[in-house]
Amino acid sequence: MKNKLSILPQEEAKEIKEELERTVSILASMVDLHWEGSLYEQLDTKLKFENTLYAFKNLILAESLIQPVIIELEDTHWIDSDSQEIIKVLTRNIDKYPIAIVSVSRYKDDGSKFKLDVDKNNPPAPFSKGDLDVGENRDTHLVHEIDLSYLSEEGIKTYGEQILNVGTEQCTVDEELVRFLKEKTNGNPFFIEQLLLDLKERGIIKKALEVYSLSTGSTVSSENVPSNITAVLISRLDRLKVGVKQVVQLFLRASQPAVQLICSS
């Protein structure tokens, strides 16, 4: 990378190359490489963290001078505060660099949108007639937002059939069940998936004449239907066998996003 930066005509390439050389021990620490007397070893905890943020950003800037960079972030609604700080630093004053960050997240349980705390000092995006509406972000920083929104009743019906049908089944979901899912989940796809599986496991959903519906005589109330995604995940986890449940509980203490992995297995 340093050799490629050396032959680039951009004025900033020299500065970025020099910073790469200065922070090489900091970048190495990110992959658990350390040596005595390095810059990283001489810094206190606070300075190690701060220098790591800027060393990582400089590395991304260096790569972007060689070729455009796209960073993909999955499940950013789970993001921790340190990672959020990296995003804020990374998005500061990068309007001249070919860098794009693609962030995918779900709605919160209360129906509000999750938003990354990007740097507010970036210039506004150049918009044309065909550009996406970025709402409140439009006048402050270069952010394009694609809102997939919640599923309509038609979308819930189609998605529900994809979840409930096994193998070559072509069963449909009746309108009462669709309305029930709409009321309980507000059209949140992940909530719909987990709630459907929870109700099926508990026998509250039945299949008759190639149609899935709420079981006749089943008691469906606010007391026995989870009110949010966390509650439905806990409900499903509680029905695991004791040994499996204990393993999952240990795993979840280390990684909250693992809930989705376990429940989709």
Coordinates of C-alpha atoms in Angstrom, one line a residue:
M1 CA 0.0 0.0 0.0
K2 CA 2.8 2.5 0.9
N3 CA 4.4 1.8 -2.5
K4 CA 1.2 2.6 -4.3
L5 CA 0.7 5.8 -2.3
S6 CA 4.2 6.9 -3.2
I7 CA 3.4 7.2 -6.9
L8 CA 0.0 8.9 -6.5
P9 CA -0.2 12.5 -7.6
Q10 CA -2.6 13.6 -4.9
E11 CA -1.0 16.0 -2.4
E12 CA -2.7 14.2 0.6
A13 CA -1.2 10.8 -0.5
K14 CA 2.2 11.8 1.1
E15 CA 0.6 12.8 4.4
I16 CA -1.5 9.7 4.6
K17 CA 1.5 7.5 3.8
E18 CA 3.6 9.2 6.6
E19 CA 0.7 8.7 9.0
L20 CA 0.5 5.0 8.1
E21 CA 4.2 4.7 8.9
R22 CA 3.7 6.5 12.2
T23 CA 0.7 4.4 13.3
V24 CA 1.8 1.0 12.0
S25 CA 2.1 -0.4 15.6
I26 CA -1.4 0.9 16.3
L27 CA -2.8 -0.9 13.3
A28 CA -0.9 -4.0 14.2
S29 CA -2.5 -4.0 17.6
M30 CA -5.9 -4.4 16.0
V31 CA -4.8 -7.9 14.8
D32 CA -3.0 -8.6 18.1
L33 CA 0.5 -7.9 17.0
H34 CA 2.7 -6.1 19.5
W35 CA 6.4 -5.3 20.0
E36 CA 8.4 -3.7 22.8
G37 CA 9.0 0.0 22.5
S38 CA 6.4 0.7 19.8
L39 CA 4.2 3.8 19.8
Y40 CA 1.2 1.8 20.8
E41 CA 3.0 0.3 23.9
Q42 CA 3.9 3.8 25.0
L43 CA 0.4 5.2 25.0
D44 CA -2.1 5.1 28.0
T45 CA -5.5 3.4 27.6
K46 CA -7.3 6.6 26.5
L47 CA -4.7 7.6 23.9
K48 CA -4.6 4.0 22.6
F49 CA -8.3 4.2 21.9
E50 CA -8.2 7.6 20.3
N51 CA -5.2 6.8 18.2
T52 CA -6.8 3.6 17.0
L53 CA -9.8 5.5 15.8
Y54 CA -7.7 7.8 13.7
A55 CA -5.2 5.2 12.5
F56 CA -8.1 3.1 11.2
K57 CA -9.6 6.1 9.5
N58 CA -6.2 6.9 7.9
L59 CA -6.0 3.3 6.6
I60 CA -9.4 3.6 5.0
L61 CA -8.4 7.0 3.4
A62 CA -5.2 5.4 2.1
E63 CA -7.2 2.5 0.5
S64 CA -9.7 5.0 -1.0
L65 CA -6.9 6.8 -2.8
I66 CA -5.9 3.5 -4.5
Q67 CA -9.5 2.4 -5.2
P68 CA -13.0 3.3 -4.1
V69 CA -14.0 1.8 -0.7
I70 CA -17.4 0.5 0.3
I71 CA -17.9 -0.5 4.0
E72 CA -20.9 -2.7 4.7
L73 CA -22.3 -2.7 8.2
E74 CA -24.9 -5.3 9.1
D75 CA -27.4 -5.1 12.0
T76 CA -26.2 -1.7 13.1
H77 CA -29.1 -1.5 15.6
W78 CA -26.8 -3.7 17.8
I79 CA -23.9 -1.3 17.5
D80 CA -21.9 -0.5 20.6
S81 CA -20.7 2.9 21.7
D82 CA -17.0 2.4 20.7
S83 CA -18.0 1.2 17.2
Q84 CA -20.4 4.2 17.0
E85 CA -17.5 6.5 17.8
I86 CA -15.5 4.9 14.9
I87 CA -18.3 5.7 12.5
K88 CA -18.5 9.3 13.7
V89 CA -14.7 9.8 13.2
L90 CA -14.7 7.9 9.9
T91 CA -17.4 10.1 8.4
R92 CA -15.7 13.4 9.3
N93 CA -14.3 15.5 6.4
I94 CA -14.3 12.7 3.8
D95 CA -16.3 14.5 1.1
K96 CA -13.2 14.4 -1.2
Y97 CA -12.6 10.7 -0.8
P98 CA -14.5 7.9 -2.7
I99 CA -15.8 6.2 0.4
A100 CA -19.3 4.9 1.0
I101 CA -20.8 3.2 4.1
V102 CA -23.8 1.0 3.6
S103 CA -25.6 0.4 6.9
V104 CA -28.4 -2.1 7.3
S105 CA -30.6 -1.9 10.4
R106 CA -34.0 -2.8 11.7
Y107 CA -36.6 -0.6 13.3
K108 CA -36.6 -0.4 17.1
D109 CA -39.3 -2.1 19.2
D110 CA -41.2 1.2 19.6
G111 CA -41.4 1.5 15.8
S112 CA -38.8 4.4 15.5
K113 CA -36.0 4.3 13.1
F114 CA -32.4 3.6 14.1
K115 CA -29.9 6.3 13.0
L116 CA -26.2 6.2 13.0
D117 CA -24.6 9.2 14.7
V118 CA -22.5 10.3 11.7
D119 CA -20.5 13.5 11.8
K120 CA -22.8 16.6 11.4
N121 CA -20.2 18.8 9.6
N122 CA -20.2 17.0 6.3
P123 CA -21.5 19.0 3.4
P124 CA -25.0 18.3 2.0
A125 CA -25.4 15.8 -0.8
P126 CA -25.8 17.1 -4.3
F127 CA -29.4 16.2 -5.2
S128 CA -31.1 15.8 -8.5
K129 CA -34.8 15.1 -9.3
G130 CA -34.3 11.3 -9.1
D131 CA -32.4 11.2 -5.8
L132 CA -33.8 9.5 -2.7
D133 CA -35.4 11.6 0.0
V134 CA -33.2 11.6 3.0
G135 CA -35.6 13.5 5.3
E136 CA -34.0 15.4 8.2
N137 CA -30.5 14.4 7.1
R138 CA -30.7 16.2 3.8
D139 CA -29.4 19.6 4.9
T140 CA -26.8 18.4 7.3
H141 CA -24.7 15.6 5.9
L142 CA -24.2 13.4 3.0
V143 CA -26.6 10.6 3.9
H144 CA -29.0 8.7 1.5
E145 CA -31.7 6.8 3.3
I146 CA -33.6 3.9 1.8
D147 CA -36.7 3.3 4.0
L148 CA -38.1 -0.2 3.4
S149 CA -40.8 0.7 6.0
Y150 CA -43.2 -1.9 7.4
L151 CA -45.0 -4.6 5.5
S152 CA -48.5 -4.0 4.3
E153 CA -51.2 -6.6 5.0
E154 CA -50.6 -8.0 1.5
G155 CA -46.8 -8.1 2.3
I156 CA -47.5 -9.8 5.7
K157 CA -49.6 -12.4 4.0
T158 CA -46.9 -13.2 1.4
Y159 CA -44.1 -13.2 4.0
G160 CA -46.2 -15.3 6.4
E161 CA -46.7 -18.0 3.8
Q162 CA -43.0 -18.1 3.1
I163 CA -42.2 -18.6 6.8
L164 CA -44.9 -21.2 7.5
N165 CA -44.8 -23.3 4.4
V166 CA -42.4 -26.3 4.6
G167 CA -40.8 -27.9 1.6
T168 CA -43.2 -27.8 -1.4
E169 CA -46.3 -26.7 0.7
Q170 CA -48.4 -24.0 -1.0
C171 CA -50.7 -23.1 2.0
T172 CA -52.1 -19.6 2.4
V173 CA -52.6 -17.4 5.5
D174 CA -56.1 -16.4 6.2
E175 CA -57.2 -12.7 6.6
E176 CA -57.9 -12.9 10.3
L177 CA -54.3 -14.1 11.0
V178 CA -52.9 -11.4 8.8
R179 CA -54.9 -8.7 10.7
F180 CA -53.7 -10.2 14.0
L181 CA -50.1 -10.0 12.9
K182 CA -50.5 -6.5 11.6
E183 CA -52.0 -5.4 14.9
K184 CA -49.3 -7.1 17.1
T185 CA -46.2 -6.4 15.0
N186 CA -47.1 -3.2 13.1
G187 CA -45.6 -4.9 10.0
N188 CA -42.1 -5.4 11.4
P189 CA -40.7 -8.3 9.3
F190 CA -38.4 -9.8 12.0
F191 CA -41.1 -9.5 14.6
I192 CA -43.6 -11.2 12.2
E193 CA -41.2 -14.1 11.6
Q194 CA -40.5 -14.8 15.3
L195 CA -44.1 -14.3 16.4
L196 CA -45.4 -16.7 13.7
L197 CA -42.9 -19.4 14.7
D198 CA -43.7 -18.8 18.4
L199 CA -47.5 -19.2 17.8
K200 CA -47.0 -22.2 15.7
E201 CA -44.8 -23.9 18.3
R202 CA -47.4 -23.3 20.9
G203 CA -50.3 -24.6 18.8
I204 CA -52.0 -21.3 18.5
I205 CA -51.7 -21.5 14.7
K206 CA -53.3 -24.5 12.9
K207 CA -53.3 -25.7 9.3
A208 CA -56.6 -26.9 7.8
L209 CA -57.6 -27.3 4.1
E210 CA -54.3 -25.7 3.0
V211 CA -54.9 -22.6 5.1
Y212 CA -53.0 -21.4 8.2
S213 CA -55.3 -19.6 10.8
L214 CA -55.6 -19.0 14.5
S215 CA -56.7 -22.2 16.2
T216 CA -60.4 -22.4 17.0
G217 CA -60.9 -22.0 20.8
S218 CA -57.3 -20.8 21.4
T219 CA -57.0 -17.9 23.8
V220 CA -55.1 -15.1 22.1
S221 CA -54.7 -12.2 24.5
S222 CA -52.1 -9.6 25.5
E223 CA -51.1 -11.9 28.4
N224 CA -50.0 -14.9 26.2
V225 CA -48.8 -13.0 23.1
P226 CA -45.4 -11.4 23.4
S227 CA -45.6 -7.6 23.1
N228 CA -42.2 -7.0 21.5
I229 CA -39.3 -8.7 19.7
T230 CA -37.3 -9.3 22.9
A231 CA -40.3 -10.9 24.6
V232 CA -41.0 -13.3 21.7
L233 CA -37.4 -14.4 21.5
I234 CA -37.3 -15.1 25.2
S235 CA -40.6 -17.1 24.9
R236 CA -39.0 -19.3 22.2
L237 CA -35.8 -19.7 24.0
D238 CA -37.7 -20.8 27.2
R239 CA -39.0 -23.8 25.3
L240 CA -35.6 -25.2 24.4
K241 CA -34.4 -28.4 26.1
V242 CA -32.6 -27.7 29.4
G243 CA -29.1 -28.6 28.1
V244 CA -29.5 -26.5 24.9
K245 CA -31.0 -23.6 26.8
Q246 CA -28.0 -23.4 29.2
V247 CA -25.6 -23.3 26.2
V248 CA -27.6 -20.6 24.5
Q249 CA -27.8 -18.5 27.7
L250 CA -24.0 -18.6 28.1
F251 CA -23.6 -17.7 24.4
L252 CA -26.0 -14.8 24.7
R253 CA -24.1 -13.3 27.6
A254 CA -21.2 -12.8 25.2
S255 CA -23.1 -11.7 22.1
Q256 CA -26.6 -10.1 22.1
P257 CA -27.0 -10.4 18.3
A258 CA -26.7 -14.2 18.7
V259 CA -30.4 -14.2 19.7
Q260 CA -31.3 -13.9 16.0
L261 CA -28.8 -16.6 15.0
I262 CA -30.2 -19.1 17.5
C263 CA -33.8 -18.4 16.7
S264 CA -33.3 -18.8 13.0
S265 CA -31.4 -22.1 13.3

